[in-house]
CSV table of C-alpha atoms in Angstrom, one decimal:
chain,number,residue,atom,x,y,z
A,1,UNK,CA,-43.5,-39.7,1.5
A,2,UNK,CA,-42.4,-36.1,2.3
A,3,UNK,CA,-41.1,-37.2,5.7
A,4,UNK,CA,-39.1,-39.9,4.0
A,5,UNK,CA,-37.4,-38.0,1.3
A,6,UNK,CA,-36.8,-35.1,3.6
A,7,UNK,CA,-34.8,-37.7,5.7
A,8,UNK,CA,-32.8,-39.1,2.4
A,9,UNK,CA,-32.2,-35.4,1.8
A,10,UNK,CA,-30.5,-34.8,5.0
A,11,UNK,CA,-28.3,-38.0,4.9
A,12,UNK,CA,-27.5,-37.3,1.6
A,13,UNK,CA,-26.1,-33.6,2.4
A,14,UNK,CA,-24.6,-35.0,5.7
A,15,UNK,CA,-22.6,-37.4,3.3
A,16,UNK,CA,-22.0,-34.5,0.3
A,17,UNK,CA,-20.5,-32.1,3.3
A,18,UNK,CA,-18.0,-35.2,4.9
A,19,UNK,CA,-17.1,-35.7,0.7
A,20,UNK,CA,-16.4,-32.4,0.4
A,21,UNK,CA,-14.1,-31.8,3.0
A,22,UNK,CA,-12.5,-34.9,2.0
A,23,UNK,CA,-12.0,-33.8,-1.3
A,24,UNK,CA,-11.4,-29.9,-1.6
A,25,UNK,CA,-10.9,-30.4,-5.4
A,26,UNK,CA,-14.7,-31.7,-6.2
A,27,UNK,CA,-16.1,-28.8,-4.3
A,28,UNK,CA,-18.0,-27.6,-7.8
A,29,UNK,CA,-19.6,-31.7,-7.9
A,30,UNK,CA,-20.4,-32.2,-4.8
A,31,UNK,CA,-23.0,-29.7,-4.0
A,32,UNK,CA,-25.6,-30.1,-1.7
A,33,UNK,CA,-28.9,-30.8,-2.6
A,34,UNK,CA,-30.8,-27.7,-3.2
A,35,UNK,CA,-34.6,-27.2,-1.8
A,36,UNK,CA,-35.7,-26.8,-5.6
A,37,UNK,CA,-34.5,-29.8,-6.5
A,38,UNK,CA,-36.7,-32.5,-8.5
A,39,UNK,CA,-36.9,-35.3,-5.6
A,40,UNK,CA,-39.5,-37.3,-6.9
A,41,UNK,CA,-40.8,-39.1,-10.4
A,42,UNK,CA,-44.8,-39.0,-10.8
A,43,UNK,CA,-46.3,-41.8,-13.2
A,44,UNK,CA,-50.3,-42.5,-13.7
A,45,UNK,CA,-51.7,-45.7,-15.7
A,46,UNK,CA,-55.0,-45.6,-16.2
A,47,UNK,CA,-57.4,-48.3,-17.2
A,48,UNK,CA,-59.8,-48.0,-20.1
A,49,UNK,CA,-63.4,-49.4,-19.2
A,50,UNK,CA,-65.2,-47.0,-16.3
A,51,UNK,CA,-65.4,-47.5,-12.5
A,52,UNK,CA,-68.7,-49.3,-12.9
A,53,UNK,CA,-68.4,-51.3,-16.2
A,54,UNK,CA,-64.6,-53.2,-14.8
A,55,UNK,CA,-64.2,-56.5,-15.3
A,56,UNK,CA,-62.8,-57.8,-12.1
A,57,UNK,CA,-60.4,-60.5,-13.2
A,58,UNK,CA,-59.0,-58.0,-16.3
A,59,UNK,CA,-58.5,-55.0,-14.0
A,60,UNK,CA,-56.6,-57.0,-11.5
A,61,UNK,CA,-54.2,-58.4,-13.7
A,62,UNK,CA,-53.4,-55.4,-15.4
A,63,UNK,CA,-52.9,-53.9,-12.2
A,64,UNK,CA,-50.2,-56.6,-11.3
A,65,UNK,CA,-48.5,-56.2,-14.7
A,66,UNK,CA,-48.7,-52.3,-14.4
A,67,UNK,CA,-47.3,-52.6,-10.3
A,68,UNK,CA,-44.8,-55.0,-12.2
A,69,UNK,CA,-44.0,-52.6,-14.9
A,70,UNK,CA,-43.5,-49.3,-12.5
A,71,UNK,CA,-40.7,-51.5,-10.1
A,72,UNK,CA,-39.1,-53.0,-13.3
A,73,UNK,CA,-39.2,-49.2,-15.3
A,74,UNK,CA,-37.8,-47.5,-12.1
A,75,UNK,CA,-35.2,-49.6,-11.4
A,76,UNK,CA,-33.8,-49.4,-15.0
A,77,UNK,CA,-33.5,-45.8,-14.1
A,78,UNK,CA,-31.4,-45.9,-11.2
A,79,UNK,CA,-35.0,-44.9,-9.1
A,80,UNK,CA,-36.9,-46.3,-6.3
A,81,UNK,CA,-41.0,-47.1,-6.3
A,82,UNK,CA,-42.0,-45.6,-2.5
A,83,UNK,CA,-45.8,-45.1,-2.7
A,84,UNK,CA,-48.7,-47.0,-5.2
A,85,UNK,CA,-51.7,-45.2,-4.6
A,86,UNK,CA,-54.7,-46.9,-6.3
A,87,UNK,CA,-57.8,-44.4,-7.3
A,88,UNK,CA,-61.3,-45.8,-7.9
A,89,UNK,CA,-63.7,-43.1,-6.7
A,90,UNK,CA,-63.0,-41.2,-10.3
A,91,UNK,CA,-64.7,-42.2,-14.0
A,92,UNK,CA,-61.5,-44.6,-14.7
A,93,UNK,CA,-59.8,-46.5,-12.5
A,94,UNK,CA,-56.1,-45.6,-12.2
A,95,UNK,CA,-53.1,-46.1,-10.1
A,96,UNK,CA,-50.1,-43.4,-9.0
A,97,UNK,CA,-46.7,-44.4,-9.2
A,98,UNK,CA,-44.3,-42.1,-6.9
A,99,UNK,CA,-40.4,-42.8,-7.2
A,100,UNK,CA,-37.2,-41.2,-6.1
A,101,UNK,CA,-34.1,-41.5,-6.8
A,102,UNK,CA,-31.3,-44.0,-5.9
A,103,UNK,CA,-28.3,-42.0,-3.8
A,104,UNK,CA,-25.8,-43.4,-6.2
A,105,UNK,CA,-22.3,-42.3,-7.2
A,106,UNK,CA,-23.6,-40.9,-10.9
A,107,UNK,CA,-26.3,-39.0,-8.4
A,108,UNK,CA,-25.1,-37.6,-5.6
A,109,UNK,CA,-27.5,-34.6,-5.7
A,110,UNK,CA,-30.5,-37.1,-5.9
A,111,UNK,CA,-31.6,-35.2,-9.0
A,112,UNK,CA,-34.5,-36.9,-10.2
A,113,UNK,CA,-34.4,-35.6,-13.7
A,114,UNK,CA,-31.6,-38.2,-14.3
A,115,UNK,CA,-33.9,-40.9,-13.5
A,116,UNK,CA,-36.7,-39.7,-16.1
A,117,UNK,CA,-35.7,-41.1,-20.0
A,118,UNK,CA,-37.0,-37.7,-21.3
A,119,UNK,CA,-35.2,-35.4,-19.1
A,120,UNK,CA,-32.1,-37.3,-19.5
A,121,UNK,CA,-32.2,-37.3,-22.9
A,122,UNK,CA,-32.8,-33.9,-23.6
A,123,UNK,CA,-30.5,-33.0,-21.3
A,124,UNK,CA,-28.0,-34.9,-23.0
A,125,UNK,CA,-29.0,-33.1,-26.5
A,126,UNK,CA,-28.5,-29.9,-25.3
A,127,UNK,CA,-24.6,-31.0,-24.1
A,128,UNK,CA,-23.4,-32.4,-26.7
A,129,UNK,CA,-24.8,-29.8,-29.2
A,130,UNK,CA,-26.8,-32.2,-31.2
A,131,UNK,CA,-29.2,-30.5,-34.1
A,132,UNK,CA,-33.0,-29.8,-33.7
A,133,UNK,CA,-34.7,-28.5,-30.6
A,134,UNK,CA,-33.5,-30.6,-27.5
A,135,UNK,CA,-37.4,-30.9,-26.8
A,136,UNK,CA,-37.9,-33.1,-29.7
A,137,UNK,CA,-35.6,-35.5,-27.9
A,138,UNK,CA,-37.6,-35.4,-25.0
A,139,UNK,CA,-40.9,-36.2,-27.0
A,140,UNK,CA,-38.5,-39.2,-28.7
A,141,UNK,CA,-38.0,-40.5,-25.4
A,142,UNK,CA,-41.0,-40.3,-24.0
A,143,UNK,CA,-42.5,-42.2,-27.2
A,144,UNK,CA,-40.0,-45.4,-26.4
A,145,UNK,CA,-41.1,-45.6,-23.1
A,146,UNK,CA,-44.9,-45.2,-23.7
A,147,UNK,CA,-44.1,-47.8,-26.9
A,148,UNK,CA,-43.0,-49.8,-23.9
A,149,UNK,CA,-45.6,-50.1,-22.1
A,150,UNK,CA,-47.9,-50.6,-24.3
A,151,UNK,CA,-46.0,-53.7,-25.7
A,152,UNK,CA,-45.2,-54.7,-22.3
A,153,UNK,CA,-48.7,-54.1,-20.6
A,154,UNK,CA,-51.6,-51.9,-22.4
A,155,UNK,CA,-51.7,-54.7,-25.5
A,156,UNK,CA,-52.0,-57.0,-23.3
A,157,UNK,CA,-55.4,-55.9,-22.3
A,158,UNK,CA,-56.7,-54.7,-26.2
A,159,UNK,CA,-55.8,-51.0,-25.5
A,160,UNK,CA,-54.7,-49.5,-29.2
A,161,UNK,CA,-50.9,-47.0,-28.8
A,162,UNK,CA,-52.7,-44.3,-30.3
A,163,UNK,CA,-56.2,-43.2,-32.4
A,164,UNK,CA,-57.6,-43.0,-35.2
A,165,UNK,CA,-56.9,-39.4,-36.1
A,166,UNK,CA,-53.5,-39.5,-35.2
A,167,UNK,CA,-52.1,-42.1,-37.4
A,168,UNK,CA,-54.8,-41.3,-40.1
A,169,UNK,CA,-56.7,-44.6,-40.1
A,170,UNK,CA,-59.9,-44.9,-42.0
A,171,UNK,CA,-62.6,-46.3,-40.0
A,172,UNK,CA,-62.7,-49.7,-41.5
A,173,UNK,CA,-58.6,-50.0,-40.7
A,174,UNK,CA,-59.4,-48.4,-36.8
A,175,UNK,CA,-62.5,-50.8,-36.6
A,176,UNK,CA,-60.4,-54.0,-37.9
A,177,UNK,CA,-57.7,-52.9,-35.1
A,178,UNK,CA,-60.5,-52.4,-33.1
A,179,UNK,CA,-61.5,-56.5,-33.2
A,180,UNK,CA,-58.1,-57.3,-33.8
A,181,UNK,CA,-57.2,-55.6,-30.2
A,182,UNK,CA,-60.5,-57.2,-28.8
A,183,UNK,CA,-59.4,-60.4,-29.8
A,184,UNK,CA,-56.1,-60.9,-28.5
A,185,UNK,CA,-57.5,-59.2,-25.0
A,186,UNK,CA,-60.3,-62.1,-24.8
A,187,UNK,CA,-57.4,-64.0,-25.5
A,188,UNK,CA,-54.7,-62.9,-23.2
A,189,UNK,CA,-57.8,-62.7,-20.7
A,190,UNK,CA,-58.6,-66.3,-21.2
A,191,UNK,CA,-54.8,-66.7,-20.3
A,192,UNK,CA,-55.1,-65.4,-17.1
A,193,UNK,CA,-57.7,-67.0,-15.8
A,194,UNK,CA,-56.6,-70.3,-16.9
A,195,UNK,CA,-53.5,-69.6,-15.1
A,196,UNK,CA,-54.8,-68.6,-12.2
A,197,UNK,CA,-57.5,-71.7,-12.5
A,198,UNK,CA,-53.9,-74.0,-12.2
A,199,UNK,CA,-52.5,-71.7,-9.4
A,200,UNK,CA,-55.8,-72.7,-7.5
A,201,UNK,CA,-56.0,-76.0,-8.4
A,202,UNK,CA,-52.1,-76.3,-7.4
A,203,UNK,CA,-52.9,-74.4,-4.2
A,204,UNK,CA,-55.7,-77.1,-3.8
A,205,UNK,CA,-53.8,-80.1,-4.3
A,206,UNK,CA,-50.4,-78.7,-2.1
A,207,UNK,CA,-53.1,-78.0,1.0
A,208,UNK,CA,-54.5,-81.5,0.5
A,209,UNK,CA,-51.0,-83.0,0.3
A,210,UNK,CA,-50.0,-80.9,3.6
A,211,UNK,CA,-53.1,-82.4,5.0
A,212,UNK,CA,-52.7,-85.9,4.2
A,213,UNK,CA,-48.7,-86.0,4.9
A,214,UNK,CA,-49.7,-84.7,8.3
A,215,UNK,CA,-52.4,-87.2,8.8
A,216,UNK,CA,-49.7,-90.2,7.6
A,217,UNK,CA,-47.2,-88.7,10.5
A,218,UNK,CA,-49.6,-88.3,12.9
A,219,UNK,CA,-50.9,-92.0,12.5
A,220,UNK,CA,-47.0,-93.4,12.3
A,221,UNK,CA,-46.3,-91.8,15.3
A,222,UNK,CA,-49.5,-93.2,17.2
A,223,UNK,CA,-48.9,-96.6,15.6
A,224,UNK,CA,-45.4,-96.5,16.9
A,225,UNK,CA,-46.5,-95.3,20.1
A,226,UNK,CA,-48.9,-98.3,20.4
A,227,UNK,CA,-46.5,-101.0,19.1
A,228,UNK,CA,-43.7,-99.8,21.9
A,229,UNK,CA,-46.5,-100.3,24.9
A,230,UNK,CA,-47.3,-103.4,23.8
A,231,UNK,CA,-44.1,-104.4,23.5
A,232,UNK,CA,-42.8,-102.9,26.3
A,233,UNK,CA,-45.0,-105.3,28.3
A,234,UNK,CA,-48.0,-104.8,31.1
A,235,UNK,CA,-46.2,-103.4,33.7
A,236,UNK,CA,-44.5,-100.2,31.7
A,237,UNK,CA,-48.1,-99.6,29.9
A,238,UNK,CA,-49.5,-98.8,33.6
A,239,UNK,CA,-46.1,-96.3,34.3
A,240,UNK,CA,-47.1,-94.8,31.3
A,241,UNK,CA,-51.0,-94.7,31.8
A,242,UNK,CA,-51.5,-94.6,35.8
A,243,UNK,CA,-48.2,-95.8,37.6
A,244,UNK,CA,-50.3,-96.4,41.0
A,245,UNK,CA,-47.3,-98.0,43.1
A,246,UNK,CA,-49.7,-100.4,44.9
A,247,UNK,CA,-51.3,-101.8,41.7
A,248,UNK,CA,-47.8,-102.4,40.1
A,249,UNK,CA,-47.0,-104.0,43.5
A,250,UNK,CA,-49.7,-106.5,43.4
A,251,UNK,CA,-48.9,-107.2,39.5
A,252,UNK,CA,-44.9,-108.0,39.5
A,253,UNK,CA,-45.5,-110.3,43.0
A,254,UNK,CA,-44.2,-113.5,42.0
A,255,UNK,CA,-46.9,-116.2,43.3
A,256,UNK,CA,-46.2,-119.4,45.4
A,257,UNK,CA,-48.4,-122.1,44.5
A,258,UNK,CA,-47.0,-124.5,47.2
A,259,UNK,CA,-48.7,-122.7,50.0
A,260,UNK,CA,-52.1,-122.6,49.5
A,261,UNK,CA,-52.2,-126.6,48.5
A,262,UNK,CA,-50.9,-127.2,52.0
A,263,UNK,CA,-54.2,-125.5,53.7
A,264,UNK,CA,-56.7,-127.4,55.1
A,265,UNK,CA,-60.2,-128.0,53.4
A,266,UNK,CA,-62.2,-125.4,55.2
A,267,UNK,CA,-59.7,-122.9,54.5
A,268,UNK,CA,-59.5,-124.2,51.0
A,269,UNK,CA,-63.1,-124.2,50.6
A,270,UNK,CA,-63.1,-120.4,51.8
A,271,UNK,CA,-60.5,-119.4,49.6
A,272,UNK,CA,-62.6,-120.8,46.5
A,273,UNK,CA,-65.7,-119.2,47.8
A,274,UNK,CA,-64.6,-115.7,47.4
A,275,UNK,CA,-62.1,-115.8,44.6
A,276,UNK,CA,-63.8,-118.0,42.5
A,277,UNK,CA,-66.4,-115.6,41.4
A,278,UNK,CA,-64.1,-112.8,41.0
A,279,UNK,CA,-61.5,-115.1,39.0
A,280,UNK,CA,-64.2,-116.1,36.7
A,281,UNK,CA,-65.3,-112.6,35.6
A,282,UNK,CA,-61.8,-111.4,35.3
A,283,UNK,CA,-60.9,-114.8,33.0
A,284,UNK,CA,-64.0,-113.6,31.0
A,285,UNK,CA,-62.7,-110.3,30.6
A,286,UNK,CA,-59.3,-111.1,29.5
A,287,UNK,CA,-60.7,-113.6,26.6
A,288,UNK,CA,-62.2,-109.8,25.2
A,289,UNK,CA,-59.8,-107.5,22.8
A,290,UNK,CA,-59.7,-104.6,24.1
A,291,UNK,CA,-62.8,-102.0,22.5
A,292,UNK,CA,-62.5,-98.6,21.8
A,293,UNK,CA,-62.6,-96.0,19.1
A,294,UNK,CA,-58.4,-96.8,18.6
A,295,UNK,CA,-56.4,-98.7,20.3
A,296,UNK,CA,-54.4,-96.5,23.0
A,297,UNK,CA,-58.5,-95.8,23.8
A,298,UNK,CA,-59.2,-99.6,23.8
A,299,UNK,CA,-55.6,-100.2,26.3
A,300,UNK,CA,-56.7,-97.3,28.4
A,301,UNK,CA,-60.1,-99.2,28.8
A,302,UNK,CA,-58.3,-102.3,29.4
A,303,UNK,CA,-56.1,-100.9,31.9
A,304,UNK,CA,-58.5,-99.4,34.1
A,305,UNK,CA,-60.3,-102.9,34.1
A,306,UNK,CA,-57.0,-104.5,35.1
A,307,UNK,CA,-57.0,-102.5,38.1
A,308,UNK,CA,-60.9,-102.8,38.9
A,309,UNK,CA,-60.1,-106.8,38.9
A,310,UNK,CA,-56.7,-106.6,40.7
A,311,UNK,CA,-58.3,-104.4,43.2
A,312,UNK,CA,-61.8,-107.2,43.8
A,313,UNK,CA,-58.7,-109.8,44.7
A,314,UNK,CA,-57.2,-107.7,47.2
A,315,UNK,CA,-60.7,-106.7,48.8
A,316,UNK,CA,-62.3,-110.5,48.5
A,317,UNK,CA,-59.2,-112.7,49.5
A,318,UNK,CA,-59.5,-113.6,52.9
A,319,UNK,CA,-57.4,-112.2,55.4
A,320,UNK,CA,-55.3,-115.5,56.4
A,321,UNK,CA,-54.1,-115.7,52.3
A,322,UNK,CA,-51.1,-114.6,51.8
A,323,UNK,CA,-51.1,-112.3,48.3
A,324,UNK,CA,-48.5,-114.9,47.0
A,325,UNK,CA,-51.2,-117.7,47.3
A,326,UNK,CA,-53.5,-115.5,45.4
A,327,UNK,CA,-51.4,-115.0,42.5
A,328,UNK,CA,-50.5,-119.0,42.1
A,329,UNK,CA,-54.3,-119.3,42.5
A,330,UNK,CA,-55.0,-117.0,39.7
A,331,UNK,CA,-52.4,-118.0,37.9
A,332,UNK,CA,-53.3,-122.2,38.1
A,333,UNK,CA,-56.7,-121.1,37.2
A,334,UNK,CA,-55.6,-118.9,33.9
A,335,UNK,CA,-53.4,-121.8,32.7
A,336,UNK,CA,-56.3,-123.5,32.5
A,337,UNK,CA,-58.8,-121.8,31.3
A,338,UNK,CA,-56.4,-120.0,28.6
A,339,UNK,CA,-55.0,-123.5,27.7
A,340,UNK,CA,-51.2,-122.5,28.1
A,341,UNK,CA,-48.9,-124.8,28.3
A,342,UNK,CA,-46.8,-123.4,31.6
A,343,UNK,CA,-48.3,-121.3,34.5
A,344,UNK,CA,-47.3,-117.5,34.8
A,345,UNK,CA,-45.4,-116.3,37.5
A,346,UNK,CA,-47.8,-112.9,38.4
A,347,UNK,CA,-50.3,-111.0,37.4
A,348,UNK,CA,-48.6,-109.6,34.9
A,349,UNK,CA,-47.4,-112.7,33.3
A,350,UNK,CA,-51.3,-113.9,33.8
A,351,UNK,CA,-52.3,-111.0,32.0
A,352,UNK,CA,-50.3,-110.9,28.8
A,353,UNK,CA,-50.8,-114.3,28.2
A,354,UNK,CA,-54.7,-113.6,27.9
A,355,UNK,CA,-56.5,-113.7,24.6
A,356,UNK,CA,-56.8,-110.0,25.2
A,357,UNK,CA,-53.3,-108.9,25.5
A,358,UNK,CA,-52.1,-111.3,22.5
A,359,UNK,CA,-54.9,-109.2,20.6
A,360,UNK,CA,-54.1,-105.9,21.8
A,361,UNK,CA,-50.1,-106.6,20.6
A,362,UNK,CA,-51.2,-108.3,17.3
A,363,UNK,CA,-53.5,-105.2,16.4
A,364,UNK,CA,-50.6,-102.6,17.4
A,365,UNK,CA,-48.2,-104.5,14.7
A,366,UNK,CA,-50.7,-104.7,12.2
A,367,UNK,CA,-51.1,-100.8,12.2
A,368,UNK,CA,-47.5,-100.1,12.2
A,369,UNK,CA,-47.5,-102.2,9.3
A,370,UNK,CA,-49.9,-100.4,7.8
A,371,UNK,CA,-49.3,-97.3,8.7
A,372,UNK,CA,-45.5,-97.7,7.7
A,373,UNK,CA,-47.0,-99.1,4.0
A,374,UNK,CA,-49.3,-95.7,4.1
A,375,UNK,CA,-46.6,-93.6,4.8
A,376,UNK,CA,-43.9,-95.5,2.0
A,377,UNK,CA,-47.1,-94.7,-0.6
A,378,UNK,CA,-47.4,-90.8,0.4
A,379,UNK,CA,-43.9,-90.4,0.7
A,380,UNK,CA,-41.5,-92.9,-1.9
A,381,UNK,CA,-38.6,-90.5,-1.6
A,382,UNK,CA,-38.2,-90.8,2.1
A,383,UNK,CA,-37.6,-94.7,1.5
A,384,UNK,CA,-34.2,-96.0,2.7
A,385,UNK,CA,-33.1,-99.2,2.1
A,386,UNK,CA,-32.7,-99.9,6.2
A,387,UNK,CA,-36.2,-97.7,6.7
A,388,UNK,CA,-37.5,-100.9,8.4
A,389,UNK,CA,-34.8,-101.5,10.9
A,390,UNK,CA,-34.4,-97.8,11.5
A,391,UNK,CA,-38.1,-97.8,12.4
A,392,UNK,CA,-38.1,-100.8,14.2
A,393,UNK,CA,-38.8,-100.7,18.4
């Protein structure tokens, strides 16, 4: 605090001595700032109930309304709150309000006796020659602003504007303002927490919202993920996945049925031997939907048993086959056992007319459905009457 005003003080007389010489004629107003000058307002709010007796959720809020109160009181003033110095380690809990002035036109001095009601208006008594003792308009002052606070804050919390003695109550009147006081603090007490009961609850409900909007986007996104690989076809799921070069090779090779059919019966009878088996379990496979915990899991699953099968053909056909051959052989044999009515021209084309493929591209447009329906429920004022197309891959 001393460091900082010390500071204002210097910029303040640096600006004082360039106005000065800039105007010779307001030499008398524009003094600089003397070292006895009042710099700095002091306030202190304390709290009724002791240190050890507090009830938590009172004293809090009366602390917010009196921080509330200080900002709002200096301001009107033409001063600035710098420091709000708490104090518990005394019978009554209390905070310190420290304020300076504002470096205004009205000001230049940063006198802070113009930004205190009391000073100011004694101060004003005493120039224009107003009857009485100017102290007595100091004491006036001081009564509003205390009257203030209490309406703004201290009632708030059943604290009485003065005794018993003072306004010459009988104890049955003090003890009747006494319950009267209780009551309305229980009251504006049962305010509060009820208040700050909704804030929770609101806080509550916006984390959940956050929670579950970002679950909905997070599930679009992977549903639209899944719906453009399994539209996007065999071949650009395995660039995505693992683009092995030699695997997508094998898969895009158109086949040629024509050349195996014109092999001789021992070769023929070879060929069947070792692809046979290895056709069978592969057939098997593809009749299976893909399993997993979700389906990019489930694909990725698939995928790597694409490769495992594609790889067995390459390793078991025998070395006279031309890969061609083996492709129209798998291919002749998948139209059959699939029960499609025209023969695929690769691997590829084999694979994505499988049971398992047809299952894997039916679940991925099912959960963009759904997830698009989820998200049009958590979010009805994002709906656009194209949001479909928009969406659509």
């Amino acid at each position: 605090m001393v460091a900082l005003i010390e500071q204002r003080i210097a910029e303040q007389n640096r600006l004082v001595r360039r106005l000065r010489k800039e105007h010779p004629d307001w030499k008398e107003a524009l003094r600089s700032i003397r070292s006895d000058t009042h710099v700095m307002i002091g306030s202190v709010f304390s709290f009724p109930d002791p240190v050890g007796e507090l009830d938590q959720v009172e004293y809090l809020c009366w602390r917010r309304d009196v921080i509330a109160f200080a900002k709002v009181d200096a301001a009107r003033n033409a001063a600035e709150v710098l420091s709000i110095i708490e104090h518990l380690d005394e019978a009554h809990p209390h905070v310190h309000v420290l304020a300076v002035p504002l470096c205004a036109d009205n000001n230049l001095r940063m006198d802070a006796k113009r930004c205190q009601e009391g000073f100011r208006t004694q101060s004003e008594h005493a120039q224009k020659g107003w009857s009485g003792s100017p102290s007595r308009s100091y004491k006036q002052a001081m009564r509003g602003w205390q009257d203030r606070y209490h309406a703004e804050v201290g009632a708030k919390y059943g604290q009485a504007r003065t005794g018993p003695r003072r306004r010459r109550l009988d104890r049955a009147a003090w003890k009747a303002e006494q319950e009267r006081l209780k009551a309305q603090k229980e009251a504006e007490i049962a305010v509060e927490r009820a208040a700050e009961a909704r804030r929770l609850a609101d806080e509550e409900e916006r984390h959940r919202d956050a929670v579950m909007q970002g679950t909905v986007a997070s599930r679009l996104r992977e549903a639209e993920a899944v719906h453009a690989i399994a539209t996007g076809g065999l071949i650009a799921a395995i660039r995505q996945v693992d683009p092995d070069p030699v695997l997508l090779g094998w898969l895009e090779t158109p086949g040629q049925m024509g050349s195996w059919t014109n092999h001789d019966a021992d070769r023929n009878r070879e060929m069947s031997l070792a692809l046979a088996p290895v056709l069978s379990d592969g057939l098997e496979a593809l009749r299976q939907p893909p399993v997993g915990p979700g389906l990019l899991e489930g694909l990725s699953g698939f995928l790597r048993g694409v490769a495992g099968w594609v790889n067995r053909l390459a390793d078991t056909s025998p070395r006279w086959l031309k890969w061609p051959e083996t492709v129209a052989y798998v291919a002749h044999g998948a139209k059959q056992a699939f029960g499609t009515t025209y023969t695929a021209s690769t691997l590829a084309g084999v694979i994505e007319a499988s049971p398992a493929w047809q299952s894997f591209t039916g679940k991925a447009r099912a959960r963009l459905d759904q997830a698009r329906a989820v998200q049009a429920l958590a979010n009805p004022h994002d709906l656009r009457p194209d949001a479909s197309s928009q969406r659509s891959i």
